Amino acid sequence: MYPSPFRYHRARSLKEAASLLSELGEGSKALAGGQSLIPLMKLRLVSLSDLVDLNFIPGVSAIEQKDNQIHIGALARHADLEKSQTTAPIPIIHDCASGIADVQIRSRGTIGGSLAEADPSGDWPCVLLTLPVELRCVGPKGERTVPISKFFVDAYTSVMEHDELLSGIIVKLPPPHSGGAYLAFKRSPPVYPTASAAVQLTLEGDVCKDVGIALGCVGLTTIKAVQAEQQLRGKSIDQKSITRAAEAAMAEADPQTDMRGSIDYKRTLVRALVKRATEVAVRRARGEKVEVSHYYA
Amino acid sequence: MRDQIPLVPIEVKVNGKSHKLEVEPRMLLVELLRDGLGLTGTHIGCDTTYCGACTVLLNGNPVKSCTVFAVQADQGEIMTVEGLAKDGQLHPLQSAFSEQHALQCGYCTPGMLMSSYSLLSKSPSVTDKDIVKGIAGNVCRCTGYQNIVKAIQLAAQQTKGR
Ligand SMILES: Cc1cc2nc3c(=O)[nH]c(=O)nc-3n(C[C@H](O)[C@H](O)[C@H](O)COP(=O)(O)OP(=O)(O)OC[C@H]3O[C@@H](n4cnc5c(N)ncnc54)[C@H](O)[C@@H]3O)c2cc1C
Ligand code: FES
Ligand code: FES
């Protein structure tokens, strides 16, 4: 299958790419890993006049710790984040990176492309919404920083303008006694999950000092489960409070019936995923090494 | 519209051999390999980034070549299934696939071989679980995967033994 014809441009910097997109207008788009865009172009769901390739820009995929922050270049591939030692203090990042689709898609797909795509079933938006994250955007006129809570506007829509590009993701390192886990339930590796849940929390003894919970694939955007968070924040962590949080998340989910399952089925999945992710997050916050991965049906 | 699209000059190394070409921007890597260079070992299965039959290595990493534009491979090194055998000798993975009956129709095999080659080149010490994760992006409609896992494990043992 061939996409409709387009002109190809190779940018040497993100700023140049942004200026090109500005000049070329609405028919143009940036190309990162291509693992969302190329399939859409091949199916002719997207037709472009011009494609601006970001892959040859040097220095935009580094993963580095600077003071108490981790800086992730927008062009870092899922596979780079799967292997990274720098992100080890935040194991939820590894849970996410290692479970996205399959090896081949992880070799190409980028974290920046995933966020820009703002797919409600995407794994990165769900995970990053539970962490203190700021996103750096570059436009022809300059830079701006957007907190992740303000980044997603609607399904497949972020706050970025047509000629703005994501340059980096800045994650503040969580305080001591923090832990998180990301669990997604899917039918096979190269498909998006049926439902997913990310939980990141900080403990003080048995009390949950702070918590972030997000749900993927069960709404028009990724859902920040604030009611579920309230069931845990400031409360002691035990089976009762975890169950209450899981049930609150179940009510906050707003799924649709589709080929992956019915509304009830997805809500039930959400309850189980939030419960299990919270349990793993607590064990990790207590210093235990726990490996989790995506579940397959 | 098509006439106004400038071709893009690229240089790629495929299985060790350099090629200088001019390609249409929308040409996919798999089409460059099959139609441009006559390397028809790489298959097109689903053409929608699912099945992995088109898997090749691009700069050492496995990719689905139906989902990479040929222009993106510029200055890159590509390895296809044709690059596995050396001097008329099958690669240990190819012999193991044959011995363990790891293929029936053979359609998925080039992609399976490239994914497993990539897995073993990172480390030949692999558990069956590592193998399953390593070939998760390759669909086989015939074998039921058991013999494929056995073949990769056999090749891994042989590679370690050397
Ligand atoms: C079979 C299959 C299964 C998949 N399964 C999953 C899954 O389970 N979970 C998951 O999360 N993802 C999944 N994906 C998607 C994959 O993770 C993509 O890599 C990701 O969604 C997009 O990243 P990309 O780098 O490939 O972006 P591209 O496809 O290159 O771009 C996507 C969009 O973002 C824009 N863009 C890219 N980079 C930037 C930037 N830096 N700034 C501004 N805009 C930008 C592009 O213009 C385009 O509109 C799957 C993909 C396939 C093909
Ligand atoms: S042909 Fe490329 S993934 Fe199926
Ligand atoms: S051998 Fe027929 S698809 Fe795998």
Coordinates of C-alpha atoms and ligand atoms in Angstrom, one line a residue:
Chain A
M1 CA 0.0 0.0 0.0
Y2 CA 1.4 3.4 -1.0
P3 CA 0.5 6.6 0.8
S4 CA -0.5 9.5 -1.5
P5 CA 2.5 11.4 -2.8
F6 CA 4.2 13.9 -0.5
R7 CA 7.4 16.0 -0.5
Y8 CA 10.1 15.0 1.9
H9 CA 12.1 17.4 4.1
R10 CA 14.9 16.6 6.5
A11 CA 15.2 19.0 9.4
R12 CA 18.6 19.7 11.1
S13 CA 17.1 21.1 14.3
L14 CA 13.7 21.2 15.9
K15 CA 13.5 24.9 15.5
E16 CA 14.1 24.5 11.7
A17 CA 11.4 21.7 11.7
A18 CA 9.0 24.1 13.4
S19 CA 9.7 26.9 10.8
L20 CA 9.3 24.4 8.0
L21 CA 5.9 23.3 9.3
S22 CA 4.9 26.9 9.7
E23 CA 5.8 27.7 6.0
L24 CA 4.4 24.5 4.5
G25 CA 1.1 24.9 6.3
E26 CA -1.7 22.5 7.4
G27 CA -0.8 19.9 4.8
S28 CA 2.5 19.2 6.4
K29 CA 3.4 17.0 9.4
A30 CA 6.4 16.0 11.4
L31 CA 7.7 12.4 11.2
A32 CA 9.2 10.8 14.3
G33 CA 9.1 7.0 14.7
G34 CA 6.3 6.8 12.1
Q35 CA 4.6 3.9 14.0
S36 CA 1.3 5.8 14.2
L37 CA 1.7 8.2 11.2
I38 CA 2.9 5.8 8.5
P39 CA 0.1 3.2 9.0
L40 CA -2.5 6.1 8.8
M41 CA -0.8 7.4 5.6
K42 CA -0.8 4.0 4.1
L43 CA -4.5 3.5 4.8
R44 CA -5.0 7.0 3.4
L45 CA -6.7 8.2 6.5
V46 CA -4.1 10.9 6.4
S47 CA -2.8 12.6 3.2
L48 CA 0.0 15.1 3.4
S49 CA 1.6 17.5 1.0
D50 CA 4.9 17.5 3.0
L51 CA 6.6 15.4 5.6
V52 CA 9.3 16.9 7.8
D53 CA 11.6 14.1 9.1
L54 CA 12.9 14.7 12.7
N55 CA 15.0 11.5 12.7
F56 CA 18.2 13.0 11.5
I57 CA 18.3 15.8 14.1
P58 CA 21.3 15.3 16.4
G59 CA 21.0 15.3 20.2
V60 CA 17.2 15.0 20.7
S61 CA 16.9 11.5 22.1
A62 CA 19.2 11.7 25.2
I63 CA 18.0 10.5 28.6
E64 CA 19.8 12.3 31.3
Q65 CA 19.6 13.1 35.0
K66 CA 20.1 16.8 35.9
D67 CA 19.8 17.6 39.6
N68 CA 16.5 16.1 40.8
Q69 CA 15.0 15.8 37.3
I70 CA 15.2 13.4 34.5
H71 CA 15.3 14.9 31.0
I72 CA 14.0 12.7 28.2
G73 CA 14.5 13.9 24.6
A74 CA 11.3 13.7 22.6
L75 CA 12.9 11.4 20.0
A76 CA 14.0 8.8 22.6
R77 CA 12.6 5.5 21.4
H78 CA 10.5 3.2 23.5
A79 CA 13.4 0.7 23.3
D80 CA 15.9 3.4 24.6
L81 CA 13.6 3.9 27.6
E82 CA 13.2 0.1 28.1
K83 CA 17.0 -0.2 28.4
S84 CA 17.7 3.0 30.3
Q85 CA 19.4 2.9 33.7
T86 CA 18.9 6.6 34.2
T87 CA 15.1 6.0 34.7
A88 CA 15.6 3.1 37.2
P89 CA 14.5 5.3 40.2
I90 CA 11.0 5.5 38.5
P91 CA 10.2 1.9 37.6
I92 CA 6.8 2.8 36.2
I93 CA 8.7 4.1 33.1
H94 CA 10.2 0.7 32.5
D95 CA 6.8 -1.0 33.0
C96 CA 5.5 1.2 30.2
A97 CA 8.4 1.2 27.8
S98 CA 8.8 -2.6 27.8
G99 CA 5.2 -3.4 27.2
I100 CA 4.4 -1.1 24.3
A101 CA 3.5 -3.3 21.2
D102 CA 6.4 -5.4 20.2
V103 CA 10.2 -5.3 19.7
Q104 CA 10.0 -3.8 16.2
I105 CA 7.6 -1.1 17.1
R106 CA 9.6 -0.2 20.2
S107 CA 12.8 0.1 18.1
R108 CA 11.2 2.9 16.1
G109 CA 8.3 4.6 18.1
T110 CA 9.2 7.6 20.2
I111 CA 7.9 9.0 23.5
G112 CA 7.4 12.4 21.9
G113 CA 5.4 11.0 19.0
S114 CA 3.2 9.1 21.5
L115 CA 2.4 12.2 23.5
A116 CA 1.9 14.3 20.4
E117 CA -0.5 11.7 19.0
A118 CA -2.6 12.0 22.3
D119 CA -4.1 8.6 21.6
P120 CA -6.5 7.8 24.5
S121 CA -5.2 4.2 24.3
G122 CA -1.5 5.2 24.3
D123 CA 0.6 4.0 27.2
W124 CA 2.8 7.1 27.8
P125 CA 0.0 9.6 28.4
C126 CA -1.4 7.3 31.1
V127 CA 1.9 6.7 32.9
L128 CA 3.2 10.3 32.7
L129 CA -0.1 11.8 34.1
T130 CA 0.7 10.2 37.4
L131 CA 4.1 11.9 37.7
P132 CA 5.2 15.5 38.1
V133 CA 6.0 16.1 34.4
E134 CA 6.6 19.2 32.3
L135 CA 6.7 19.2 28.5
R136 CA 9.0 21.5 26.5
C137 CA 7.6 22.7 23.2
V138 CA 9.4 24.5 20.5
G139 CA 7.7 26.8 17.9
P140 CA 9.0 29.1 15.2
K141 CA 8.6 32.0 17.7
G142 CA 10.2 30.3 20.7
E143 CA 9.8 27.8 23.5
R144 CA 7.2 27.2 26.2
T145 CA 6.7 24.6 29.0
V146 CA 3.4 22.9 29.6
P147 CA 2.6 20.8 32.6
I148 CA 1.3 17.4 31.5
S149 CA -2.1 18.0 33.3
K150 CA -2.7 20.8 30.7
F151 CA -1.3 19.0 27.6
F152 CA -4.1 16.7 26.4
V153 CA -7.3 18.5 25.2
D154 CA -9.3 15.8 23.5
A155 CA -9.0 12.5 21.7
Y156 CA -5.9 12.8 19.4
T157 CA -5.6 16.5 20.3
S158 CA -2.9 18.2 22.4
V159 CA -2.5 21.9 23.2
M160 CA 0.4 22.1 20.6
E161 CA -0.1 24.3 17.5
H162 CA 0.4 22.9 14.1
D163 CA 3.9 24.3 13.9
E164 CA 4.9 23.4 17.5
L165 CA 7.1 20.4 18.3
L166 CA 7.7 18.6 21.5
S167 CA 11.4 18.7 22.4
G168 CA 11.6 17.1 25.8
I169 CA 9.9 15.6 28.7
I170 CA 11.1 16.6 32.2
V171 CA 10.2 14.3 35.1
K172 CA 10.9 15.3 38.7
L173 CA 12.4 12.5 40.7
P174 CA 9.8 11.3 43.3
P175 CA 10.7 11.6 47.0
P176 CA 12.0 8.6 49.0
H177 CA 9.5 5.8 49.8
S178 CA 7.8 6.3 46.4
G179 CA 6.8 3.6 44.0
G180 CA 4.6 3.1 41.0
A181 CA 3.3 0.5 38.6
Y182 CA 1.7 0.4 35.2
L183 CA -0.5 -2.5 34.1
A184 CA -2.2 -2.9 30.8
F185 CA -4.5 -5.7 29.7
K186 CA -4.2 -6.6 26.0
R187 CA -5.2 -9.4 23.6
S188 CA -1.8 -9.7 21.9
P189 CA 1.4 -7.6 21.8
P190 CA 1.0 -5.6 18.6
V191 CA -2.3 -4.1 19.6
Y192 CA -3.3 -1.3 22.0
P193 CA -4.6 -2.5 25.4
T194 CA -8.2 -3.1 26.3
A195 CA -7.7 -1.1 29.5
S196 CA -4.7 0.1 31.5
A197 CA -4.0 1.7 34.9
A198 CA -1.0 3.6 36.2
V199 CA -0.5 4.2 40.0
Q200 CA 2.4 6.3 41.5
L201 CA 2.4 6.9 45.3
T202 CA 4.5 8.0 48.2
L203 CA 4.3 6.4 51.6
E204 CA 4.9 7.7 55.1
G205 CA 4.9 4.5 57.2
D206 CA 1.5 3.0 56.3
V207 CA 0.0 6.2 55.3
C208 CA -0.3 7.2 51.6
K209 CA 1.2 10.8 51.5
D210 CA 0.6 11.4 47.9
V211 CA -0.8 9.5 44.9
G212 CA -1.5 9.8 41.2
I213 CA -3.8 7.3 39.4
A214 CA -4.6 7.4 35.6
L215 CA -6.6 5.1 33.4
G216 CA -6.0 4.4 29.7
C217 CA -8.3 3.2 26.9
V218 CA -11.5 3.9 28.9
G219 CA -12.4 7.4 27.8
L220 CA -12.0 10.0 25.0
T221 CA -8.8 11.1 26.7
T222 CA -6.6 9.4 29.4
I223 CA -8.6 9.8 32.6
K224 CA -7.0 11.1 35.8
A225 CA -8.9 9.2 38.5
V226 CA -9.1 11.9 41.1
Q227 CA -11.9 10.2 43.1
A228 CA -9.8 7.1 43.3
E229 CA -6.8 9.2 44.5
Q230 CA -8.9 10.7 47.2
Q231 CA -9.7 7.2 48.6
L232 CA -5.9 6.8 49.2
R233 CA -4.4 10.3 49.8
G234 CA -3.8 10.8 53.5
K235 CA -5.2 7.4 54.4
S236 CA -3.6 4.3 55.6
I237 CA -2.9 1.8 52.9
D238 CA -4.7 -1.5 53.4
Q239 CA -6.9 -3.9 51.5
K240 CA -10.0 -1.8 52.4
S241 CA -8.7 1.5 51.1
I242 CA -7.2 -0.1 48.0
T243 CA -10.6 -1.7 47.3
R244 CA -12.3 1.6 47.7
A245 CA -9.9 3.3 45.3
A246 CA -10.3 0.5 42.8
E247 CA -14.1 0.9 43.0
A248 CA -13.9 4.7 42.6
A249 CA -11.7 4.2 39.5
M250 CA -14.3 1.8 38.1
A251 CA -16.9 4.5 38.4
E252 CA -14.7 7.2 36.9
A253 CA -13.9 5.1 33.8
D254 CA -16.0 6.1 30.8
P255 CA -15.5 3.3 28.3
Q256 CA -17.4 2.5 25.1
T257 CA -18.4 -0.9 23.9
D258 CA -16.2 -2.0 20.9
M259 CA -14.5 -5.0 19.5
R260 CA -12.2 -5.1 22.6
G261 CA -15.1 -5.6 25.0
S262 CA -18.3 -4.2 26.6
I263 CA -18.6 -1.3 29.0
D264 CA -19.1 -3.6 32.0
Y265 CA -16.1 -5.8 31.0
K266 CA -13.8 -2.8 30.7
R267 CA -15.0 -1.3 34.0
T268 CA -14.3 -4.6 35.7
L269 CA -10.9 -4.7 34.2
V270 CA -10.2 -1.2 35.5
R271 CA -11.1 -2.3 39.0
A272 CA -8.7 -5.2 38.9
L273 CA -5.9 -3.3 37.2
V274 CA -6.0 -0.4 39.7
K275 CA -6.0 -2.8 42.7
R276 CA -3.1 -4.8 41.4
A277 CA -1.1 -1.7 40.3
T278 CA -1.6 -0.2 43.7
E279 CA -0.4 -3.3 45.4
V280 CA 2.8 -3.4 43.3
A281 CA 3.3 0.3 43.8
V282 CA 3.1 -0.1 47.6
R283 CA 5.6 -3.0 47.6
R284 CA 8.0 -1.0 45.4
A285 CA 7.6 2.1 47.7
R286 CA 8.7 -0.2 50.5
G287 CA 11.9 -1.1 48.6
E288 CA 10.9 -4.4 47.1
K289 CA 12.0 -5.2 43.6
V290 CA 8.9 -6.4 41.7
E291 CA 8.7 -7.1 38.0
V292 CA 5.4 -6.5 36.2
S293 CA 4.5 -6.4 32.6
H294 CA 1.4 -6.2 30.4
Y295 CA -1.2 -9.0 30.9
Y296 CA -2.3 -10.9 27.8
A297 CA -5.8 -12.3 27.4
Chain B
M1 CA 1.0 16.0 -8.4
R2 CA 3.3 13.0 -8.7
D3 CA 5.4 14.6 -11.4
Q4 CA 6.2 17.5 -9.0
I5 CA 7.6 15.4 -6.3
P6 CA 11.4 15.5 -6.3
L7 CA 13.1 12.1 -5.9
V8 CA 15.5 11.9 -2.9
P9 CA 19.0 10.5 -3.3
I10 CA 19.9 7.9 -0.7
E11 CA 22.8 5.7 0.1
V12 CA 22.2 2.4 1.9
K13 CA 24.3 -0.6 2.8
V14 CA 22.3 -3.8 2.4
N15 CA 23.9 -7.1 3.7
G16 CA 27.3 -5.4 3.4
K17 CA 26.8 -4.1 -0.1
S18 CA 26.5 -0.3 -0.8
H19 CA 23.8 1.1 -3.1
K20 CA 23.3 4.7 -4.3
L21 CA 19.7 5.2 -5.4
E22 CA 17.0 7.9 -6.0
V23 CA 13.7 7.1 -4.4
E24 CA 10.2 8.6 -4.3
P25 CA 9.6 9.8 -0.7
R26 CA 6.6 7.5 -0.3
M27 CA 8.5 4.3 -1.2
L28 CA 8.5 2.0 1.7
L29 CA 11.7 0.2 2.8
V30 CA 10.2 -3.2 2.1
E31 CA 9.5 -2.1 -1.5
L32 CA 13.0 -0.8 -2.0
L33 CA 14.4 -4.1 -0.8
R34 CA 12.0 -6.3 -2.9
D35 CA 11.3 -4.3 -6.0
G36 CA 14.4 -2.0 -6.1
L37 CA 17.1 -4.5 -5.1
G38 CA 15.4 -7.8 -5.9
L39 CA 15.7 -9.1 -2.3
T40 CA 12.4 -10.9 -2.2
G41 CA 13.3 -12.9 0.9
T42 CA 11.6 -10.2 3.0
H43 CA 7.9 -10.8 2.8
I44 CA 4.9 -8.5 2.9
G45 CA 2.1 -10.1 5.0
C46 CA -0.4 -7.7 6.5
D47 CA 1.1 -4.4 5.2
T48 CA -0.4 -2.9 8.4
T49 CA 2.5 -3.1 10.9
Y50 CA 1.0 -6.2 12.6
C51 CA 2.5 -9.5 11.4
G52 CA 6.3 -8.9 11.3
A53 CA 6.8 -10.9 8.0
C54 CA 8.7 -7.8 6.7
T55 CA 11.1 -7.6 9.7
V56 CA 14.7 -6.5 8.8
L57 CA 17.5 -5.0 10.9
L58 CA 18.1 -1.3 10.4
N59 CA 21.3 -0.2 12.1
G60 CA 21.2 -3.3 14.2
N61 CA 17.6 -2.9 15.4
P62 CA 14.6 -5.0 14.2
V63 CA 12.0 -2.9 12.3
K64 CA 8.9 -3.6 10.3
S65 CA 10.1 -2.5 6.9
C66 CA 6.5 -2.0 5.7
T67 CA 6.4 0.9 8.2
V68 CA 9.7 2.7 7.5
F69 CA 10.1 4.9 4.4
A70 CA 13.1 4.1 2.3
V71 CA 14.4 7.7 2.6
Q72 CA 14.6 7.1 6.4
A73 CA 17.2 4.3 5.8
D74 CA 19.5 6.8 4.2
Q75 CA 23.1 6.4 5.4
G76 CA 22.0 3.3 7.2
E77 CA 22.9 -0.4 7.3
I78 CA 20.2 -3.0 6.6
M79 CA 20.4 -6.7 7.1
T80 CA 17.8 -8.9 5.5
V81 CA 17.3 -12.7 5.6
E82 CA 19.5 -13.0 2.6
G83 CA 22.4 -11.8 4.8
L84 CA 22.2 -14.7 7.2
A85 CA 23.9 -17.5 5.3
K86 CA 27.6 -17.1 4.8
D87 CA 29.6 -18.8 2.0
G88 CA 26.8 -21.2 1.2
Q89 CA 26.5 -22.3 4.8
L90 CA 23.2 -21.8 6.6
H91 CA 23.2 -19.7 9.7
P92 CA 22.8 -21.8 12.9
L93 CA 19.3 -20.3 13.3
Q94 CA 18.3 -21.4 9.8
S95 CA 19.6 -25.0 10.4
A96 CA 17.8 -25.1 13.7
F97 CA 14.5 -24.0 12.1
S98 CA 14.9 -26.7 9.6
E99 CA 15.8 -29.4 12.1
Q100 CA 13.1 -28.5 14.6
H101 CA 10.3 -28.2 12.0
A102 CA 9.9 -24.5 12.9
L103 CA 8.2 -23.7 9.6
Q104 CA 5.4 -25.1 7.5
C105 CA 4.4 -22.6 4.7
G106 CA 7.5 -20.5 5.5
Y107 CA 5.7 -17.1 5.0
C108 CA 6.6 -15.8 8.4
T109 CA 10.0 -17.4 8.5
P110 CA 12.2 -14.5 7.2
G111 CA 10.7 -12.2 9.8
M112 CA 11.0 -14.8 12.5
L113 CA 14.6 -15.4 11.7
M114 CA 15.5 -11.6 11.7
S115 CA 13.7 -11.1 15.1
S116 CA 15.4 -14.1 16.6
Y117 CA 18.8 -13.1 15.1
S118 CA 18.5 -9.7 16.7
L119 CA 17.5 -11.3 20.1
L120 CA 20.5 -13.8 20.1
S121 CA 22.9 -11.1 18.9
K122 CA 22.1 -9.1 22.1
S123 CA 22.7 -12.2 24.3
P124 CA 22.7 -15.9 23.5
S125 CA 21.6 -16.7 27.1
V126 CA 17.9 -16.6 26.7
T127 CA 15.0 -18.2 28.6
D128 CA 11.9 -19.4 26.7
K129 CA 10.1 -16.3 28.1
D130 CA 12.8 -14.0 26.5
I131 CA 12.2 -15.8 23.2
V132 CA 8.4 -15.4 23.4
K133 CA 8.9 -11.7 24.1
G134 CA 11.5 -11.4 21.3
I135 CA 9.2 -12.8 18.7
A136 CA 6.0 -11.2 20.0
G137 CA 5.8 -9.0 16.9
N138 CA 5.9 -12.0 14.5
V139 CA 2.8 -13.9 13.7
C140 CA 2.9 -17.5 12.5
R141 CA -0.4 -18.9 11.2
C142 CA 0.9 -22.5 10.8
T143 CA 3.2 -23.8 13.5
G144 CA 1.7 -22.9 16.8
Y145 CA 5.1 -21.4 17.8
Q146 CA 6.3 -24.3 20.0
N147 CA 8.8 -25.5 17.4
I148 CA 10.0 -22.0 16.7
V149 CA 10.8 -21.5 20.4
K150 CA 12.6 -24.8 20.4
A151 CA 14.6 -23.9 17.3
I152 CA 15.7 -20.6 18.7
Q153 CA 16.7 -22.2 21.9
L154 CA 18.7 -24.8 20.0
A155 CA 20.5 -22.1 18.0
A156 CA 21.2 -20.2 21.2
Q157 CA 22.8 -23.3 22.8
Q158 CA 25.0 -23.8 19.7
T159 CA 26.0 -20.1 19.6
K160 CA 27.0 -20.3 23.3
G161 CA 28.9 -23.5 22.7
R162 CA 31.2 -21.9 20.2
Ligands
LIG1 C1 0.7 -2.4 15.6 C2 0.9 -1.3 16.5 C3 0.6 -1.4 17.9 C4 0.9 -0.4 18.8 N1 0.6 -0.6 20.1 C5 0.8 0.4 21.0 C6 0.5 0.2 22.4 O1 0.2 -0.9 22.8 N2 0.7 1.3 23.2 C7 1.1 2.5 22.7 O2 1.3 3.4 23.5 N3 1.4 2.7 21.5 C8 1.2 1.7 20.6 N4 1.5 1.9 19.2 C9 1.9 3.3 18.8 C10 3.4 3.5 19.0 O3 3.8 3.6 20.3 C11 3.8 4.8 18.3 O4 5.2 4.7 18.2 C12 3.5 6.1 18.9 O5 2.1 6.2 19.2 C13 3.8 7.3 18.0 O6 5.1 7.6 18.1 P1 6.0 7.8 16.8 O7 7.3 8.2 17.2 O8 6.0 6.5 16.0 O9 5.2 8.9 16.1 P2 4.8 9.2 14.6 O10 4.0 8.1 14.1 O11 6.0 9.6 13.8 O12 4.0 10.5 14.8 C14 2.7 10.5 15.4 C15 2.1 11.9 15.4 O13 2.8 12.8 16.3 C16 3.4 13.9 15.6 N5 4.8 14.0 16.2 C17 5.7 13.1 16.3 N6 6.8 13.6 17.0 C18 6.5 14.8 17.4 C19 7.1 15.8 18.2 N7 8.3 15.6 18.7 N8 6.5 17.0 18.3 C20 5.3 17.2 17.8 N9 4.6 16.3 17.1 C21 5.2 15.1 16.9 C22 3.4 13.5 14.1 O14 3.4 14.6 13.3 C23 2.2 12.6 14.0 O15 1.1 13.4 13.9 C24 1.3 0.9 18.3 C25 1.6 1.0 17.0 C26 1.4 0.0 16.1 C27 1.7 0.2 14.6
FES2 S1 3.9 -6.8 6.4 FE1 5.0 -5.4 7.8 S2 4.1 -6.0 9.7 FE2 3.0 -7.3 8.3
FES3 S1 5.2 -21.2 8.8 FE1 3.3 -20.6 7.8 S2 3.0 -18.6 8.8 FE2 4.6 -19.4 9.9

